[in-house]
Amino acid sequence: MTKRKGSCEMGFYEQISRYYDYIFPAGREQLDFIRECAGVPPKKVVDVACGSGGYAIELAKLGYDVTAVDIDEKMIEKTKSKASQERVDIRAFKCDMRNLSGTVTGENDCVYCIGNSIVHLAGKKEISDVLGQMHSVLGNDGTLIIQIINYDRIIRLDVQGLPDITNREAGLKFIRRYKYCRDTGLIDFNTVLEVANGSEVQSYENIVPLFPLMSRDMAEMLEREGFKDISLYGDFTGTPYNENSFMLVVKAVK
């Protein structure tokens, strides 16, 4: 019988950095979409909220000139370690995306921020400011890619969570639950990482507020910050976005 230990919030981010690649491996559809938007290597790309650097490293291996930033120091350490192991060059920096333009220089061909990252910002003002900074670090005709969960669907259907991610080989389960708070207009995002250790399962829990950014607001912010040719998709294969799409993928040009 499997025994289950209690929740351990203090060790959550340490464990996430350790198991990140098992939970969120780099996907082929995402890579193909980024490559199509960025153009032929050695185009300059910037990975904002890079996590453990999975996409950044795959792009570097293909010949792209890659800069990767993340707010979590452990993620940047892991990105650098993996880049060294793969023998690719990546500029990786610890950076809050709210300070992006103070860290990233040059006129880049593509900036991408995927994995539902931008909604960790406090609200429309912060998100709009970050979109403006992304605009500033792109060269003329450079492309921005943003991907978040489809919050139009989440709010309309009162969706309580996302599907669990299970990796039996690594002995883990990643549980994601949503609770929309109408008083604050925010979503409490409760995540639990369960890791098997022999006959025991250790549980690591974390709760963060997310700002449920709607598709119309996203498009309006991008236009206000100077982007053009704004396209909304329901996935990374280019399926047109609709209110029932699981995710919102945005492509916009400077």
PDB file of C-alpha atoms in Angstrom:
ATOM      1  CA  MET A   1       0.000   0.000   0.000  1.00  0.00           C
ATOM      2  CA  THR A   2       1.344   3.428  -0.942  1.00  0.00           C
ATOM      3  CA  LYS A   3       1.786   5.840   1.931  1.00  0.00           C
ATOM      4  CA  ARG A   4       1.250   9.542   1.315  1.00  0.00           C
ATOM      5  CA  LYS A   5       3.236  12.194   3.139  1.00  0.00           C
ATOM      6  CA  GLY A   6       1.882  15.659   3.814  1.00  0.00           C
ATOM      7  CA  SER A   7       2.105  18.766   1.670  1.00  0.00           C
ATOM      8  CA  CYS A   8       5.417  20.603   1.577  1.00  0.00           C
ATOM      9  CA  GLU A   9       5.054  24.113   0.108  1.00  0.00           C
ATOM     10  CA  MET A  10       8.609  25.170   1.001  1.00  0.00           C
ATOM     11  CA  GLY A  11      10.106  22.585  -1.362  1.00  0.00           C
ATOM     12  CA  PHE A  12       7.694  23.181  -4.252  1.00  0.00           C
ATOM     13  CA  TYR A  13       9.898  25.275  -6.546  1.00  0.00           C
ATOM     14  CA  GLU A  14      12.969  23.186  -5.821  1.00  0.00           C
ATOM     15  CA  GLN A  15      11.041  20.066  -6.838  1.00  0.00           C
ATOM     16  CA  ILE A  16       9.484  21.733  -9.881  1.00  0.00           C
ATOM     17  CA  SER A  17      12.920  22.719 -11.186  1.00  0.00           C
ATOM     18  CA  ARG A  18      14.091  19.138 -10.651  1.00  0.00           C
ATOM     19  CA  TYR A  19      11.161  17.546 -12.504  1.00  0.00           C
ATOM     20  CA  TYR A  20      10.241  20.352 -14.918  1.00  0.00           C
ATOM     21  CA  ASP A  21      11.344  18.501 -18.060  1.00  0.00           C
ATOM     22  CA  TYR A  22       9.215  15.475 -17.109  1.00  0.00           C
ATOM     23  CA  ILE A  23       6.156  17.680 -16.578  1.00  0.00           C
ATOM     24  CA  PHE A  24       6.598  20.102 -19.484  1.00  0.00           C
ATOM     25  CA  PRO A  25       8.779  18.553 -22.212  1.00  0.00           C
ATOM     26  CA  ALA A  26       9.389  20.666 -25.298  1.00  0.00           C
ATOM     27  CA  GLY A  27       6.627  19.935 -27.808  1.00  0.00           C
ATOM     28  CA  ARG A  28       7.129  19.522 -31.553  1.00  0.00           C
ATOM     29  CA  GLU A  29       4.090  21.643 -32.490  1.00  0.00           C
ATOM     30  CA  GLN A  30       5.313  24.522 -30.336  1.00  0.00           C
ATOM     31  CA  LEU A  31       8.817  24.324 -31.796  1.00  0.00           C
ATOM     32  CA  ASP A  32       7.518  24.241 -35.357  1.00  0.00           C
ATOM     33  CA  PHE A  33       5.285  27.259 -34.704  1.00  0.00           C
ATOM     34  CA  ILE A  34       8.162  29.258 -33.210  1.00  0.00           C
ATOM     35  CA  ARG A  35      10.467  28.324 -36.102  1.00  0.00           C
ATOM     36  CA  GLU A  36       7.884  29.389 -38.668  1.00  0.00           C
ATOM     37  CA  CYS A  37       7.424  32.737 -36.933  1.00  0.00           C
ATOM     38  CA  ALA A  38      11.130  33.355 -36.315  1.00  0.00           C
ATOM     39  CA  GLY A  39      12.370  32.504 -39.787  1.00  0.00           C
ATOM     40  CA  VAL A  40      15.454  30.662 -40.951  1.00  0.00           C
ATOM     41  CA  PRO A  41      18.429  30.420 -38.515  1.00  0.00           C
ATOM     42  CA  PRO A  42      20.478  32.195 -37.330  1.00  0.00           C
ATOM     43  CA  LYS A  43      17.569  34.515 -36.464  1.00  0.00           C
ATOM     44  CA  LYS A  44      17.624  36.060 -32.983  1.00  0.00           C
ATOM     45  CA  VAL A  45      14.952  34.745 -30.603  1.00  0.00           C
ATOM     46  CA  VAL A  46      14.093  35.521 -26.989  1.00  0.00           C
ATOM     47  CA  ASP A  47      12.430  32.980 -24.686  1.00  0.00           C
ATOM     48  CA  VAL A  48      10.585  34.841 -21.914  1.00  0.00           C
ATOM     49  CA  ALA A  49       9.766  32.702 -18.845  1.00  0.00           C
ATOM     50  CA  CYS A  50      11.953  29.945 -20.292  1.00  0.00           C
ATOM     51  CA  GLY A  51      11.533  27.452 -17.443  1.00  0.00           C
ATOM     52  CA  SER A  52      14.333  24.898 -17.645  1.00  0.00           C
ATOM     53  CA  GLY A  53      15.188  26.011 -21.181  1.00  0.00           C
ATOM     54  CA  GLY A  54      13.730  23.139 -23.187  1.00  0.00           C
ATOM     55  CA  TYR A  55      12.598  25.248 -26.136  1.00  0.00           C
ATOM     56  CA  ALA A  56      15.583  27.584 -25.978  1.00  0.00           C
ATOM     57  CA  ILE A  57      18.012  24.679 -26.186  1.00  0.00           C
ATOM     58  CA  GLU A  58      16.179  22.958 -29.042  1.00  0.00           C
ATOM     59  CA  LEU A  59      16.201  26.212 -31.009  1.00  0.00           C
ATOM     60  CA  ALA A  60      19.892  26.771 -30.274  1.00  0.00           C
ATOM     61  CA  LYS A  61      20.627  23.263 -31.565  1.00  0.00           C
ATOM     62  CA  LEU A  62      18.907  24.258 -34.804  1.00  0.00           C
ATOM     63  CA  GLY A  63      21.194  27.264 -35.174  1.00  0.00           C
ATOM     64  CA  TYR A  64      19.135  30.102 -33.715  1.00  0.00           C
ATOM     65  CA  ASP A  65      20.751  32.905 -31.710  1.00  0.00           C
ATOM     66  CA  VAL A  66      18.930  32.442 -28.382  1.00  0.00           C
ATOM     67  CA  THR A  67      18.431  34.560 -25.279  1.00  0.00           C
ATOM     68  CA  ALA A  68      16.471  32.953 -22.426  1.00  0.00           C
ATOM     69  CA  VAL A  69      15.146  34.648 -19.287  1.00  0.00           C
ATOM     70  CA  ASP A  70      13.218  33.456 -16.250  1.00  0.00           C
ATOM     71  CA  ILE A  71      12.413  34.902 -12.842  1.00  0.00           C
ATOM     72  CA  ASP A  72      13.520  31.708 -11.062  1.00  0.00           C
ATOM     73  CA  GLU A  73      17.260  31.359 -10.447  1.00  0.00           C
ATOM     74  CA  LYS A  74      17.062  27.554 -10.285  1.00  0.00           C
ATOM     75  CA  MET A  75      15.485  27.443 -13.728  1.00  0.00           C
ATOM     76  CA  ILE A  76      18.269  29.585 -15.162  1.00  0.00           C
ATOM     77  CA  GLU A  77      20.896  27.395 -13.514  1.00  0.00           C
ATOM     78  CA  LYS A  78      19.272  24.328 -15.056  1.00  0.00           C
ATOM     79  CA  THR A  79      19.055  26.006 -18.463  1.00  0.00           C
ATOM     80  CA  LYS A  80      22.754  26.845 -18.380  1.00  0.00           C
ATOM     81  CA  SER A  81      23.669  23.334 -17.224  1.00  0.00           C
ATOM     82  CA  LYS A  82      21.629  21.703 -19.992  1.00  0.00           C
ATOM     83  CA  ALA A  83      23.046  24.075 -22.603  1.00  0.00           C
ATOM     84  CA  SER A  84      26.553  23.116 -21.498  1.00  0.00           C
ATOM     85  CA  GLN A  85      25.724  19.424 -21.713  1.00  0.00           C
ATOM     86  CA  GLU A  86      24.245  19.875 -25.193  1.00  0.00           C
ATOM     87  CA  ARG A  87      27.220  22.067 -26.200  1.00  0.00           C
ATOM     88  CA  VAL A  88      25.119  24.974 -27.412  1.00  0.00           C
ATOM     89  CA  ASP A  89      25.487  28.671 -26.667  1.00  0.00           C
ATOM     90  CA  ILE A  90      22.570  30.404 -24.952  1.00  0.00           C
ATOM     91  CA  ARG A  91      22.497  33.723 -23.151  1.00  0.00           C
ATOM     92  CA  ALA A  92      20.471  32.886 -20.032  1.00  0.00           C
ATOM     93  CA  PHE A  93      19.596  35.492 -17.403  1.00  0.00           C
ATOM     94  CA  LYS A  94      17.540  35.651 -14.231  1.00  0.00           C
ATOM     95  CA  CYS A  95      15.016  38.327 -15.129  1.00  0.00           C
ATOM     96  CA  ASP A  96      11.541  39.359 -14.082  1.00  0.00           C
ATOM     97  CA  MET A  97       9.673  39.930 -17.359  1.00  0.00           C
ATOM     98  CA  ARG A  98       8.597  43.291 -15.971  1.00  0.00           C
ATOM     99  CA  ASN A  99      12.250  44.323 -16.419  1.00  0.00           C
ATOM    100  CA  LEU A 100      12.679  42.688 -19.824  1.00  0.00           C
ATOM    101  CA  SER A 101      13.864  45.749 -21.739  1.00  0.00           C
ATOM    102  CA  GLY A 102      16.520  46.381 -19.088  1.00  0.00           C
ATOM    103  CA  THR A 103      17.974  42.891 -19.589  1.00  0.00           C
ATOM    104  CA  VAL A 104      17.465  42.001 -23.246  1.00  0.00           C
ATOM    105  CA  THR A 105      19.195  44.099 -25.881  1.00  0.00           C
ATOM    106  CA  GLY A 106      19.293  44.226 -29.635  1.00  0.00           C
ATOM    107  CA  GLU A 107      16.645  44.022 -32.318  1.00  0.00           C
ATOM    108  CA  ASN A 108      15.370  40.463 -32.106  1.00  0.00           C
ATOM    109  CA  ASP A 109      13.459  38.585 -34.776  1.00  0.00           C
ATOM    110  CA  CYS A 110      11.107  36.708 -32.454  1.00  0.00           C
ATOM    111  CA  VAL A 111      10.049  36.944 -28.816  1.00  0.00           C
ATOM    112  CA  TYR A 112       7.919  34.185 -27.353  1.00  0.00           C
ATOM    113  CA  CYS A 113       6.291  33.724 -23.956  1.00  0.00           C
ATOM    114  CA  ILE A 114       4.382  30.451 -23.752  1.00  0.00           C
ATOM    115  CA  GLY A 115       3.172  28.085 -21.052  1.00  0.00           C
ATOM    116  CA  ASN A 116       0.531  30.419 -19.567  1.00  0.00           C
ATOM    117  CA  SER A 117       3.277  32.589 -18.071  1.00  0.00           C
ATOM    118  CA  ILE A 118       2.166  36.156 -18.742  1.00  0.00           C
ATOM    119  CA  VAL A 119      -1.018  35.766 -16.640  1.00  0.00           C
ATOM    120  CA  HIS A 120       1.146  35.528 -13.516  1.00  0.00           C
ATOM    121  CA  LEU A 121       1.394  39.322 -13.743  1.00  0.00           C
ATOM    122  CA  ALA A 122      -0.883  41.378 -11.522  1.00  0.00           C
ATOM    123  CA  GLY A 123      -3.346  42.676 -14.095  1.00  0.00           C
ATOM    124  CA  LYS A 124      -3.957  44.547 -17.337  1.00  0.00           C
ATOM    125  CA  LYS A 125      -1.556  47.406 -16.568  1.00  0.00           C
ATOM    126  CA  GLU A 126       1.423  45.112 -15.891  1.00  0.00           C
ATOM    127  CA  ILE A 127       0.610  42.862 -18.836  1.00  0.00           C
ATOM    128  CA  SER A 128       0.270  45.822 -21.193  1.00  0.00           C
ATOM    129  CA  ASP A 129       3.579  47.244 -19.975  1.00  0.00           C
ATOM    130  CA  VAL A 130       5.355  43.912 -20.553  1.00  0.00           C
ATOM    131  CA  LEU A 131       3.851  43.649 -24.047  1.00  0.00           C
ATOM    132  CA  GLY A 132       5.244  47.117 -24.697  1.00  0.00           C
ATOM    133  CA  GLN A 133       8.687  46.000 -23.549  1.00  0.00           C
ATOM    134  CA  MET A 134       8.464  42.956 -25.815  1.00  0.00           C
ATOM    135  CA  HIS A 135       7.646  45.336 -28.671  1.00  0.00           C
ATOM    136  CA  SER A 136      10.712  47.427 -27.826  1.00  0.00           C
ATOM    137  CA  VAL A 137      13.171  44.500 -28.005  1.00  0.00           C
ATOM    138  CA  LEU A 138      11.875  43.322 -31.397  1.00  0.00           C
ATOM    139  CA  GLY A 139      13.311  44.551 -34.656  1.00  0.00           C
ATOM    140  CA  ASN A 140      11.116  45.869 -37.455  1.00  0.00           C
ATOM    141  CA  ASP A 141       8.737  43.128 -38.637  1.00  0.00           C
ATOM    142  CA  GLY A 142       9.784  40.986 -35.664  1.00  0.00           C
ATOM    143  CA  THR A 143       7.186  38.540 -34.363  1.00  0.00           C
ATOM    144  CA  LEU A 144       5.735  38.081 -30.882  1.00  0.00           C
ATOM    145  CA  ILE A 145       4.179  34.797 -29.742  1.00  0.00           C
ATOM    146  CA  ILE A 146       2.074  34.598 -26.585  1.00  0.00           C
ATOM    147  CA  GLN A 147       0.294  31.467 -25.375  1.00  0.00           C
ATOM    148  CA  ILE A 148      -2.073  31.226 -22.436  1.00  0.00           C
ATOM    149  CA  ILE A 149      -5.032  29.104 -21.411  1.00  0.00           C
ATOM    150  CA  ASN A 150      -8.317  30.232 -22.981  1.00  0.00           C
ATOM    151  CA  TYR A 151      -9.777  32.187 -20.080  1.00  0.00           C
ATOM    152  CA  ASP A 152     -12.900  33.077 -22.059  1.00  0.00           C
ATOM    153  CA  ARG A 153     -13.728  29.358 -21.803  1.00  0.00           C
ATOM    154  CA  ILE A 154     -12.513  29.007 -18.209  1.00  0.00           C
ATOM    155  CA  ILE A 155     -14.774  31.791 -16.923  1.00  0.00           C
ATOM    156  CA  ARG A 156     -17.792  31.013 -19.126  1.00  0.00           C
ATOM    157  CA  LEU A 157     -17.880  27.324 -18.204  1.00  0.00           C
ATOM    158  CA  ASP A 158     -16.506  27.749 -14.664  1.00  0.00           C
ATOM    159  CA  VAL A 159     -13.736  25.262 -15.423  1.00  0.00           C
ATOM    160  CA  GLN A 160     -12.274  23.964 -12.157  1.00  0.00           C
ATOM    161  CA  GLY A 161      -8.887  22.847 -13.419  1.00  0.00           C
ATOM    162  CA  LEU A 162      -6.677  21.458 -16.141  1.00  0.00           C
ATOM    163  CA  PRO A 163      -6.031  17.791 -16.889  1.00  0.00           C
ATOM    164  CA  ASP A 164      -3.528  16.113 -14.573  1.00  0.00           C
ATOM    165  CA  ILE A 165      -0.082  15.471 -16.024  1.00  0.00           C
ATOM    166  CA  THR A 166       1.164  11.982 -15.188  1.00  0.00           C
ATOM    167  CA  ASN A 167       4.619  10.616 -15.957  1.00  0.00           C
ATOM    168  CA  ARG A 168       4.782   7.037 -14.707  1.00  0.00           C
ATOM    169  CA  GLU A 169       8.405   6.617 -15.761  1.00  0.00           C
ATOM    170  CA  ALA A 170       9.437   9.495 -13.508  1.00  0.00           C
ATOM    171  CA  GLY A 171       6.926   8.486 -10.821  1.00  0.00           C
ATOM    172  CA  LEU A 172       5.102  11.796 -10.666  1.00  0.00           C
ATOM    173  CA  LYS A 173       1.734  13.445 -11.073  1.00  0.00           C
ATOM    174  CA  PHE A 174       1.154  17.176 -11.519  1.00  0.00           C
ATOM    175  CA  ILE A 175      -2.330  18.293 -10.437  1.00  0.00           C
ATOM    176  CA  ARG A 176      -3.744  21.685 -11.520  1.00  0.00           C
ATOM    177  CA  ARG A 177      -6.913  23.193 -10.048  1.00  0.00           C
ATOM    178  CA  TYR A 178      -8.603  26.572 -10.671  1.00  0.00           C
ATOM    179  CA  LYS A 179     -10.877  28.598  -8.409  1.00  0.00           C
ATOM    180  CA  TYR A 180     -12.271  31.809  -9.850  1.00  0.00           C
ATOM    181  CA  CYS A 181     -12.828  34.526  -7.227  1.00  0.00           C
ATOM    182  CA  ARG A 182     -15.438  36.951  -8.504  1.00  0.00           C
ATOM    183  CA  ASP A 183     -14.678  39.460  -5.750  1.00  0.00           C
ATOM    184  CA  THR A 184     -11.071  39.919  -6.872  1.00  0.00           C
ATOM    185  CA  GLY A 185     -11.445  38.935 -10.519  1.00  0.00           C
ATOM    186  CA  LEU A 186      -8.478  36.591 -10.100  1.00  0.00           C
ATOM    187  CA  ILE A 187      -8.056  32.834 -10.281  1.00  0.00           C
ATOM    188  CA  ASP A 188      -6.428  30.908  -7.443  1.00  0.00           C
ATOM    189  CA  PHE A 189      -4.200  28.416  -9.238  1.00  0.00           C
ATOM    190  CA  ASN A 190      -3.559  25.472  -6.932  1.00  0.00           C
ATOM    191  CA  THR A 191      -0.874  23.051  -8.078  1.00  0.00           C
ATOM    192  CA  VAL A 192       0.228  19.838  -6.408  1.00  0.00           C
ATOM    193  CA  LEU A 193       3.291  17.847  -7.406  1.00  0.00           C
ATOM    194  CA  GLU A 194       3.178  14.239  -6.222  1.00  0.00           C
ATOM    195  CA  VAL A 195       6.472  12.358  -6.405  1.00  0.00           C
ATOM    196  CA  ALA A 196       6.755   8.642  -5.689  1.00  0.00           C
ATOM    197  CA  ASN A 197       9.652   7.596  -3.479  1.00  0.00           C
ATOM    198  CA  GLY A 198       9.562   3.861  -3.019  1.00  0.00           C
ATOM    199  CA  SER A 199       6.335   2.999  -1.233  1.00  0.00           C
ATOM    200  CA  GLU A 200       5.678   6.634  -0.277  1.00  0.00           C
ATOM    201  CA  VAL A 201       4.373   9.624  -2.200  1.00  0.00           C
ATOM    202  CA  GLN A 202       5.633  13.091  -1.254  1.00  0.00           C
ATOM    203  CA  SER A 203       3.263  15.942  -2.033  1.00  0.00           C
ATOM    204  CA  TYR A 204       4.378  19.516  -2.767  1.00  0.00           C
ATOM    205  CA  GLU A 205       1.673  22.181  -3.014  1.00  0.00           C
ATOM    206  CA  ASN A 206       1.592  25.791  -4.172  1.00  0.00           C
ATOM    207  CA  ILE A 207      -1.108  28.416  -4.749  1.00  0.00           C
ATOM    208  CA  VAL A 208      -0.628  31.521  -6.901  1.00  0.00           C
ATOM    209  CA  PRO A 209      -3.112  34.108  -8.217  1.00  0.00           C
ATOM    210  CA  LEU A 210      -3.555  34.338 -11.993  1.00  0.00           C
ATOM    211  CA  PHE A 211      -5.129  37.178 -13.957  1.00  0.00           C
ATOM    212  CA  PRO A 212      -7.671  35.662 -16.393  1.00  0.00           C
ATOM    213  CA  LEU A 213      -6.775  37.584 -19.540  1.00  0.00           C
ATOM    214  CA  MET A 214      -9.552  37.466 -22.114  1.00  0.00           C
ATOM    215  CA  SER A 215      -8.866  37.183 -25.834  1.00  0.00           C
ATOM    216  CA  ARG A 216     -10.417  40.552 -26.687  1.00  0.00           C
ATOM    217  CA  ASP A 217      -8.357  42.306 -24.015  1.00  0.00           C
ATOM    218  CA  MET A 218      -5.197  40.611 -25.274  1.00  0.00           C
ATOM    219  CA  ALA A 219      -5.815  41.787 -28.849  1.00  0.00           C
ATOM    220  CA  GLU A 220      -6.627  45.333 -27.717  1.00  0.00           C
ATOM    221  CA  MET A 221      -3.460  45.549 -25.590  1.00  0.00           C
ATOM    222  CA  LEU A 222      -1.272  44.339 -28.441  1.00  0.00           C
ATOM    223  CA  GLU A 223      -2.752  46.869 -30.822  1.00  0.00           C
ATOM    224  CA  ARG A 224      -2.351  49.642 -28.267  1.00  0.00           C
ATOM    225  CA  GLU A 225       1.328  48.749 -27.785  1.00  0.00           C
ATOM    226  CA  GLY A 226       1.986  49.090 -31.508  1.00  0.00           C
ATOM    227  CA  PHE A 227       1.642  45.543 -32.833  1.00  0.00           C
ATOM    228  CA  LYS A 228       0.022  44.803 -36.175  1.00  0.00           C
ATOM    229  CA  ASP A 229      -1.164  41.702 -38.070  1.00  0.00           C
ATOM    230  CA  ILE A 230      -2.528  40.201 -34.842  1.00  0.00           C
ATOM    231  CA  SER A 231      -3.692  36.599 -35.295  1.00  0.00           C
ATOM    232  CA  LEU A 232      -5.461  34.435 -32.715  1.00  0.00           C
ATOM    233  CA  TYR A 233      -5.223  30.641 -32.796  1.00  0.00           C
ATOM    234  CA  GLY A 234      -6.690  27.834 -30.723  1.00  0.00           C
ATOM    235  CA  ASP A 235      -3.493  25.786 -30.751  1.00  0.00           C
ATOM    236  CA  PHE A 236       0.036  25.685 -32.191  1.00  0.00           C
ATOM    237  CA  THR A 237      -1.069  24.071 -35.461  1.00  0.00           C
ATOM    238  CA  GLY A 238      -2.842  27.249 -36.567  1.00  0.00           C
ATOM    239  CA  THR A 239      -6.425  26.217 -35.849  1.00  0.00           C
ATOM    240  CA  PRO A 240      -8.572  29.392 -35.748  1.00  0.00           C
ATOM    241  CA  TYR A 241      -9.384  30.512 -32.195  1.00  0.00           C
ATOM    242  CA  ASN A 242     -12.927  30.261 -30.855  1.00  0.00           C
ATOM    243  CA  GLU A 243     -14.474  30.483 -27.401  1.00  0.00           C
ATOM    244  CA  ASN A 244     -14.252  26.701 -26.963  1.00  0.00           C
ATOM    245  CA  SER A 245     -10.537  26.463 -27.749  1.00  0.00           C
ATOM    246  CA  PHE A 246      -8.467  24.967 -24.944  1.00  0.00           C
ATOM    247  CA  MET A 247      -5.749  27.593 -25.344  1.00  0.00           C
ATOM    248  CA  LEU A 248      -5.144  31.000 -26.899  1.00  0.00           C
ATOM    249  CA  VAL A 249      -2.056  31.361 -29.096  1.00  0.00           C
ATOM    250  CA  VAL A 250      -1.336  34.863 -30.351  1.00  0.00           C
ATOM    251  CA  LYS A 251       0.985  35.883 -33.168  1.00  0.00           C
ATOM    252  CA  ALA A 252       1.636  39.592 -33.643  1.00  0.00           C
ATOM    253  CA  VAL A 253       4.099  41.575 -35.759  1.00  0.00           C
ATOM    254  CA  LYS A 254       5.959  44.760 -34.843  1.00  0.00           C
TER     255      LYS A 254
END
